[in-house]
Tab-separated table of C-alpha atoms in Angstrom:
chain	number	residue	atom	x	y	z
A	1	MET	CA	0.208	-53.905	-32.403
A	2	SER	CA	3.747	-55.130	-33.003
A	3	LYS	CA	5.857	-53.231	-35.503
A	4	PHE	CA	6.228	-54.600	-39.021
A	5	THR	CA	9.727	-55.738	-39.899
A	6	THR	CA	8.980	-55.183	-43.587
A	7	PHE	CA	6.191	-53.319	-45.374
A	8	THR	CA	3.481	-55.612	-46.765
A	9	GLU	CA	3.778	-54.751	-50.467
A	10	GLY	CA	1.899	-56.247	-53.405
A	11	GLU	CA	3.695	-59.581	-53.367
A	12	PHE	CA	2.530	-60.128	-49.778
A	13	TYR	CA	-1.066	-59.344	-50.823
A	14	GLU	CA	-0.903	-61.876	-53.628
A	15	VAL	CA	-0.243	-64.629	-51.078
A	16	HIS	CA	-2.024	-63.469	-47.920
A	17	PHE	CA	-4.962	-61.194	-48.845
A	18	ASP	CA	-8.354	-62.898	-48.424
A	19	SER	CA	-10.678	-61.092	-50.847
A	20	ARG	CA	-13.880	-62.629	-49.539
A	21	ALA	CA	-13.044	-62.012	-45.876
A	22	TYR	CA	-12.191	-58.400	-46.730
A	23	VAL	CA	-15.573	-57.783	-48.351
A	24	LYS	CA	-17.409	-59.602	-45.558
A	25	ASN	CA	-15.630	-57.532	-42.898
A	26	PHE	CA	-15.751	-54.097	-44.513
A	27	TYR	CA	-18.599	-54.090	-47.095
A	28	SER	CA	-21.348	-56.341	-45.756
A	29	CYS	CA	-23.391	-53.268	-44.776
A	30	SER	CA	-23.389	-49.662	-45.962
A	31	SER	CA	-21.712	-48.329	-42.797
A	32	GLY	CA	-18.691	-50.616	-43.182
A	33	HIS	CA	-16.921	-52.292	-40.269
A	34	ALA	CA	-18.439	-51.415	-36.877
A	35	ASP	CA	-15.018	-50.459	-35.456
A	36	GLU	CA	-14.521	-47.847	-38.183
A	37	ASN	CA	-17.658	-45.806	-37.401
A	38	ASN	CA	-19.322	-45.184	-40.770
A	39	LEU	CA	-16.142	-44.886	-42.851
A	40	LEU	CA	-17.877	-46.564	-45.804
A	41	THR	CA	-20.962	-44.350	-45.481
A	42	PHE	CA	-18.714	-41.278	-45.700
A	43	VAL	CA	-16.985	-42.665	-48.794
A	44	LEU	CA	-20.212	-43.562	-50.603
A	45	ARG	CA	-21.807	-40.204	-49.820
A	46	CYS	CA	-18.746	-38.295	-51.043
A	47	LEU	CA	-18.611	-40.250	-54.295
A	48	SER	CA	-22.334	-39.742	-54.817
A	49	ARG	CA	-21.990	-36.006	-54.280
A	50	VAL	CA	-19.214	-35.778	-56.880
A	51	PHE	CA	-20.725	-37.944	-59.603
A	52	SER	CA	-24.488	-38.352	-59.276
A	53	ALA	CA	-25.456	-34.994	-60.827
A	54	GLY	CA	-23.554	-35.797	-64.039
A	55	GLU	CA	-21.352	-32.702	-63.910
A	56	HIS	CA	-18.326	-34.939	-64.465
A	57	LYS	CA	-18.633	-37.265	-67.435
A	58	GLY	CA	-16.689	-38.614	-70.366
A	59	LYS	CA	-15.591	-41.664	-72.312
A	60	LEU	CA	-13.173	-43.480	-69.992
A	61	LEU	CA	-12.965	-43.874	-66.210
A	62	VAL	CA	-10.127	-45.900	-64.658
A	63	ASP	CA	-10.271	-47.164	-61.072
A	64	VAL	CA	-6.745	-47.952	-59.851
A	65	GLY	CA	-6.505	-50.458	-57.014
A	66	SER	CA	-10.140	-51.529	-56.907
A	67	GLY	CA	-9.488	-54.476	-54.627
A	68	PRO	CA	-12.297	-57.004	-55.075
A	69	SER	CA	-14.779	-54.126	-54.882
A	70	ILE	CA	-17.035	-52.172	-57.222
A	71	HIS	CA	-18.157	-49.503	-54.721
A	72	SER	CA	-15.904	-46.718	-56.047
A	73	VAL	CA	-17.586	-46.534	-59.453
A	74	LEU	CA	-21.264	-46.999	-58.573
A	75	SER	CA	-22.162	-43.301	-58.620
A	76	ALA	CA	-20.027	-42.597	-61.694
A	77	CYS	CA	-21.055	-45.437	-63.993
A	78	ASP	CA	-24.028	-43.627	-65.544
A	79	HIS	CA	-21.731	-40.865	-66.791
A	80	TYR	CA	-18.775	-42.706	-68.382
A	81	ASP	CA	-18.993	-44.915	-71.449
A	82	GLU	CA	-16.189	-47.282	-70.462
A	83	ILE	CA	-14.829	-48.286	-67.057
A	84	VAL	CA	-11.610	-50.140	-66.260
A	85	LEU	CA	-11.214	-51.769	-62.831
A	86	SER	CA	-7.851	-53.024	-61.605
A	87	ASP	CA	-5.810	-54.485	-58.764
A	88	PHE	CA	-2.404	-56.004	-58.033
A	89	SER	CA	-3.983	-59.133	-56.562
A	90	SER	CA	-5.060	-61.714	-59.122
A	91	ALA	CA	-7.609	-63.051	-56.604
A	92	ASN	CA	-9.236	-59.617	-56.329
A	93	CYS	CA	-9.484	-59.377	-60.106
A	94	ARG	CA	-11.033	-62.857	-60.249
A	95	GLU	CA	-13.705	-61.880	-57.706
A	96	ILE	CA	-14.734	-58.905	-59.835
A	97	GLU	CA	-14.842	-61.094	-62.944
A	98	LYS	CA	-17.041	-63.617	-61.126
A	99	TRP	CA	-19.461	-60.847	-60.161
A	100	LEU	CA	-19.527	-59.519	-63.727
A	101	LYS	CA	-20.380	-63.002	-65.020
A	102	ASN	CA	-23.125	-63.546	-62.401
A	103	GLN	CA	-21.443	-66.674	-61.106
A	104	GLU	CA	-23.224	-68.430	-58.291
A	105	ASP	CA	-20.571	-67.843	-55.609
A	106	SER	CA	-19.836	-64.209	-56.515
A	107	LEU	CA	-19.631	-61.513	-53.856
A	108	ASP	CA	-22.841	-59.886	-52.620
A	109	TRP	CA	-22.925	-56.130	-53.275
A	110	LYS	CA	-26.645	-55.695	-52.566
A	111	PRO	CA	-26.253	-53.678	-49.299
A	112	VAL	CA	-23.896	-51.184	-50.947
A	113	LEU	CA	-25.962	-50.993	-54.147
A	114	GLN	CA	-29.107	-50.427	-52.105
A	115	TYR	CA	-27.551	-47.593	-50.100
A	116	VAL	CA	-26.249	-45.753	-53.176
A	117	CYS	CA	-29.616	-46.130	-54.883
A	118	GLU	CA	-31.404	-44.702	-51.845
A	119	LEU	CA	-29.094	-41.680	-52.020
A	120	GLU	CA	-29.654	-41.174	-55.731
A	121	GLY	CA	-33.219	-42.378	-56.308
A	122	LYS	CA	-32.234	-45.280	-58.543
A	123	SER	CA	-33.162	-48.922	-58.944
A	124	PRO	CA	-30.493	-51.350	-57.606
A	125	SER	CA	-31.105	-53.819	-60.429
A	126	GLU	CA	-30.817	-51.097	-63.083
A	127	LEU	CA	-27.658	-49.638	-61.512
A	128	GLU	CA	-26.076	-53.097	-61.340
A	129	ALA	CA	-26.946	-53.737	-64.988
A	130	THR	CA	-25.514	-50.383	-66.068
A	131	LEU	CA	-22.279	-50.957	-64.191
A	132	LYS	CA	-21.804	-54.440	-65.617
A	133	LYS	CA	-22.376	-53.056	-69.102
A	134	ARG	CA	-19.882	-50.205	-68.660
A	135	ILE	CA	-17.014	-52.235	-67.147
A	136	LYS	CA	-14.974	-53.177	-70.193
A	137	LYS	CA	-11.782	-54.510	-68.591
A	138	VAL	CA	-10.483	-55.848	-65.283
A	139	LEU	CA	-6.696	-55.586	-65.318
A	140	GLN	CA	-3.857	-56.310	-62.955
A	141	CYS	CA	-1.899	-53.214	-61.986
A	142	ASP	CA	1.150	-52.235	-59.960
A	143	VAL	CA	1.202	-48.592	-58.858
A	144	ARG	CA	4.940	-48.843	-58.161
A	145	LEU	CA	5.584	-48.948	-61.920
A	146	GLU	CA	5.853	-45.834	-64.071
A	147	ASN	CA	3.016	-47.331	-66.147
A	148	PRO	CA	0.828	-49.124	-63.559
A	149	PHE	CA	-0.723	-51.287	-66.307
A	150	TYR	CA	2.500	-52.461	-67.982
A	151	PRO	CA	2.625	-54.187	-70.433
A	152	HIS	CA	-0.758	-52.664	-71.394
A	153	THR	CA	-1.006	-49.024	-72.415
A	154	LEU	CA	-4.385	-47.401	-71.807
A	155	GLU	CA	-5.683	-44.364	-73.609
A	156	GLN	CA	-5.715	-41.318	-71.356
A	157	ALA	CA	-8.786	-41.275	-69.146
A	158	ASP	CA	-11.301	-38.541	-68.437
A	159	CYS	CA	-11.334	-39.603	-64.779
A	160	VAL	CA	-9.081	-41.664	-62.519
A	161	ILE	CA	-10.325	-42.919	-59.150
A	162	THR	CA	-8.188	-44.549	-56.494
A	163	SER	CA	-9.610	-45.640	-53.147
A	164	LEU	CA	-7.647	-46.940	-50.136
A	165	CYS	CA	-4.860	-48.125	-52.421
A	166	LEU	CA	-1.726	-45.988	-52.490
A	167	GLU	CA	-1.106	-45.879	-48.739
A	168	ALA	CA	-1.353	-49.686	-48.652
A	169	ALA	CA	0.888	-50.186	-51.701
A	170	CYS	CA	3.683	-47.667	-51.083
A	171	LYS	CA	6.335	-48.359	-48.453
A	172	ASP	CA	7.632	-44.775	-48.178
A	173	ILE	CA	6.808	-41.238	-49.263
A	174	GLN	CA	9.175	-41.431	-52.238
A	175	THR	CA	7.327	-44.483	-53.588
A	176	TYR	CA	4.014	-42.720	-52.914
A	177	CYS	CA	5.126	-39.668	-54.908
A	178	ARG	CA	6.205	-41.816	-57.847
A	179	ALA	CA	2.944	-43.785	-57.712
A	180	LEU	CA	0.814	-40.661	-57.727
A	181	HIS	CA	2.857	-39.296	-60.618
A	182	GLY	CA	2.185	-42.527	-62.513
A	183	LEU	CA	-1.548	-42.215	-61.878
A	184	THR	CA	-1.623	-38.654	-63.162
A	185	LYS	CA	-0.080	-39.810	-66.459
A	186	LEU	CA	-3.170	-41.972	-66.955
A	187	LEU	CA	-5.296	-38.806	-67.136
A	188	ARG	CA	-5.884	-36.614	-70.146
A	189	PRO	CA	-5.064	-32.900	-69.768
A	190	GLY	CA	-7.877	-31.347	-67.735
A	191	GLY	CA	-8.924	-34.769	-66.431
A	192	LEU	CA	-10.411	-35.447	-63.001
A	193	LEU	CA	-8.605	-37.244	-60.164
A	194	VAL	CA	-10.736	-38.581	-57.301
A	195	MET	CA	-8.978	-40.064	-54.284
A	196	ILE	CA	-10.221	-41.799	-51.151
A	197	GLY	CA	-7.668	-42.562	-48.476
A	198	VAL	CA	-6.737	-42.585	-44.818
A	199	LEU	CA	-4.465	-40.290	-42.845
A	200	GLY	CA	-2.140	-41.405	-40.069
A	201	GLU	CA	-2.763	-45.126	-40.536
A	202	SER	CA	0.012	-47.677	-39.952
A	203	PHE	CA	-2.000	-50.927	-40.205
A	204	TYR	CA	-5.314	-52.602	-40.907
A	205	LYS	CA	-6.496	-56.177	-40.402
A	206	VAL	CA	-8.478	-58.658	-42.475
A	207	ASP	CA	-9.598	-61.255	-39.964
A	208	GLU	CA	-6.319	-61.755	-38.064
A	209	GLN	CA	-3.971	-60.920	-40.950
A	210	LEU	CA	-2.170	-57.597	-40.538
A	211	PHE	CA	-1.315	-55.311	-43.461
A	212	SER	CA	0.891	-52.258	-43.164
A	213	CYS	CA	0.063	-48.731	-44.350
A	214	LEU	CA	2.106	-45.628	-45.055
A	215	ARG	CA	1.283	-42.927	-42.510
A	216	LEU	CA	0.242	-39.863	-44.515
A	217	SER	CA	-0.734	-36.321	-43.612
A	218	GLN	CA	-2.970	-33.921	-45.496
A	219	ASP	CA	0.109	-31.782	-46.196
A	220	ASN	CA	1.948	-34.757	-47.736
A	221	ILE	CA	-0.815	-35.260	-50.283
A	222	LYS	CA	-1.308	-31.564	-51.040
A	223	GLU	CA	2.420	-31.089	-51.631
A	224	VAL	CA	2.642	-33.992	-54.077
A	225	LEU	CA	-0.391	-32.905	-56.102
A	226	SER	CA	0.653	-29.253	-56.127
A	227	GLY	CA	4.089	-30.315	-57.366
A	228	LEU	CA	2.385	-32.127	-60.245
A	229	GLY	CA	0.439	-28.991	-61.161
A	230	PHE	CA	-2.967	-30.223	-59.989
A	231	SER	CA	-5.595	-27.854	-58.654
A	232	ILE	CA	-7.372	-29.336	-55.637
A	233	ASN	CA	-11.079	-28.551	-55.822
A	234	GLU	CA	-12.144	-30.414	-52.681
A	235	PHE	CA	-10.359	-32.044	-49.740
A	236	THR	CA	-12.877	-33.378	-47.200
A	237	ILE	CA	-11.735	-35.035	-43.979
A	238	LEU	CA	-13.699	-37.134	-41.486
A	239	PRO	CA	-11.757	-37.657	-38.223
A	240	ALA	CA	-11.859	-41.144	-36.733
A	241	GLU	CA	-14.081	-41.633	-33.706
A	242	ASP	CA	-13.330	-43.834	-30.704
A	243	ARG	CA	-9.891	-44.846	-31.968
A	244	GLN	CA	-9.039	-46.758	-28.796
A	245	ASN	CA	-11.819	-49.254	-29.542
A	246	ASN	CA	-10.895	-49.794	-33.189
A	247	ALA	CA	-9.288	-53.233	-33.389
A	248	VAL	CA	-9.098	-53.448	-37.198
A	249	SER	CA	-7.144	-50.282	-38.081
A	250	ASP	CA	-5.521	-47.217	-36.527
A	251	PHE	CA	-6.415	-44.467	-39.029
A	252	GLU	CA	-6.677	-40.910	-37.697
A	253	ALA	CA	-9.017	-39.697	-40.458
A	254	VAL	CA	-10.469	-40.702	-43.809
A	255	PHE	CA	-10.281	-38.217	-46.687
A	256	HIS	CA	-11.963	-37.577	-50.005
A	257	LEU	CA	-10.179	-35.464	-52.587
A	258	VAL	CA	-11.127	-34.088	-55.998
A	259	ALA	CA	-8.403	-32.532	-58.147
A	260	ARG	CA	-8.014	-31.416	-61.750
A	261	LYS	CA	-5.022	-32.069	-64.012
A	262	PRO	CA	-3.810	-28.912	-65.733
A	263	SER	CA	-4.896	-28.420	-69.340
A	264	GLU	CA	-2.095	-28.263	-71.868
């Protein structure tokens, strides 16, 4: 892959990111893209393990950088009264809104819904109905801002989720640190932070369109969260398999992290 001359930040996504191609390529079955060897299965199983038992619950859950997707909140939606989804891309937000309104050309989440329901012994139709009832807002966000939802101000959340967002949005480690600090301000004291991300990735592709990523290490992430006073309860890593035959990304591992904001 040729080197990027500039990092593909949010403004590039607004013009060049194809929401429907992204979902078709990476979410059309529960294992995800064939080149990424069950990355999505790992993510869905981790989220189910964290949320399905109902140990973590509350009033408000905020998903930062949802993309056009609803997968990150499927296992959690039974346990939070209100859910906010968000993305920088206006097209991604529109795709979620279309799905919420049951519009005829909305994205098909049946394979992902079915897989989560098989894990948790639920009905796909009932889970879909619950999620649509709990999602109260779909907002545009920019994680590079001190308040990612400016000009809106959200009440502090019981749980913040971010999945495959920060490493795609932040051009350097300084921006990443500021973004993660901004996310932690969205949480109430003692609130739960759940992160899904990739380590060592410099790019991914949607069809033939390349997008850059910030190469992160496990130590990078631990250092930032420790500096913010968070206690990391879980940091699970799945190394990439068969990297030489992965044409759509170059990640070294996918991670799942659960951390707790200090109580005041």
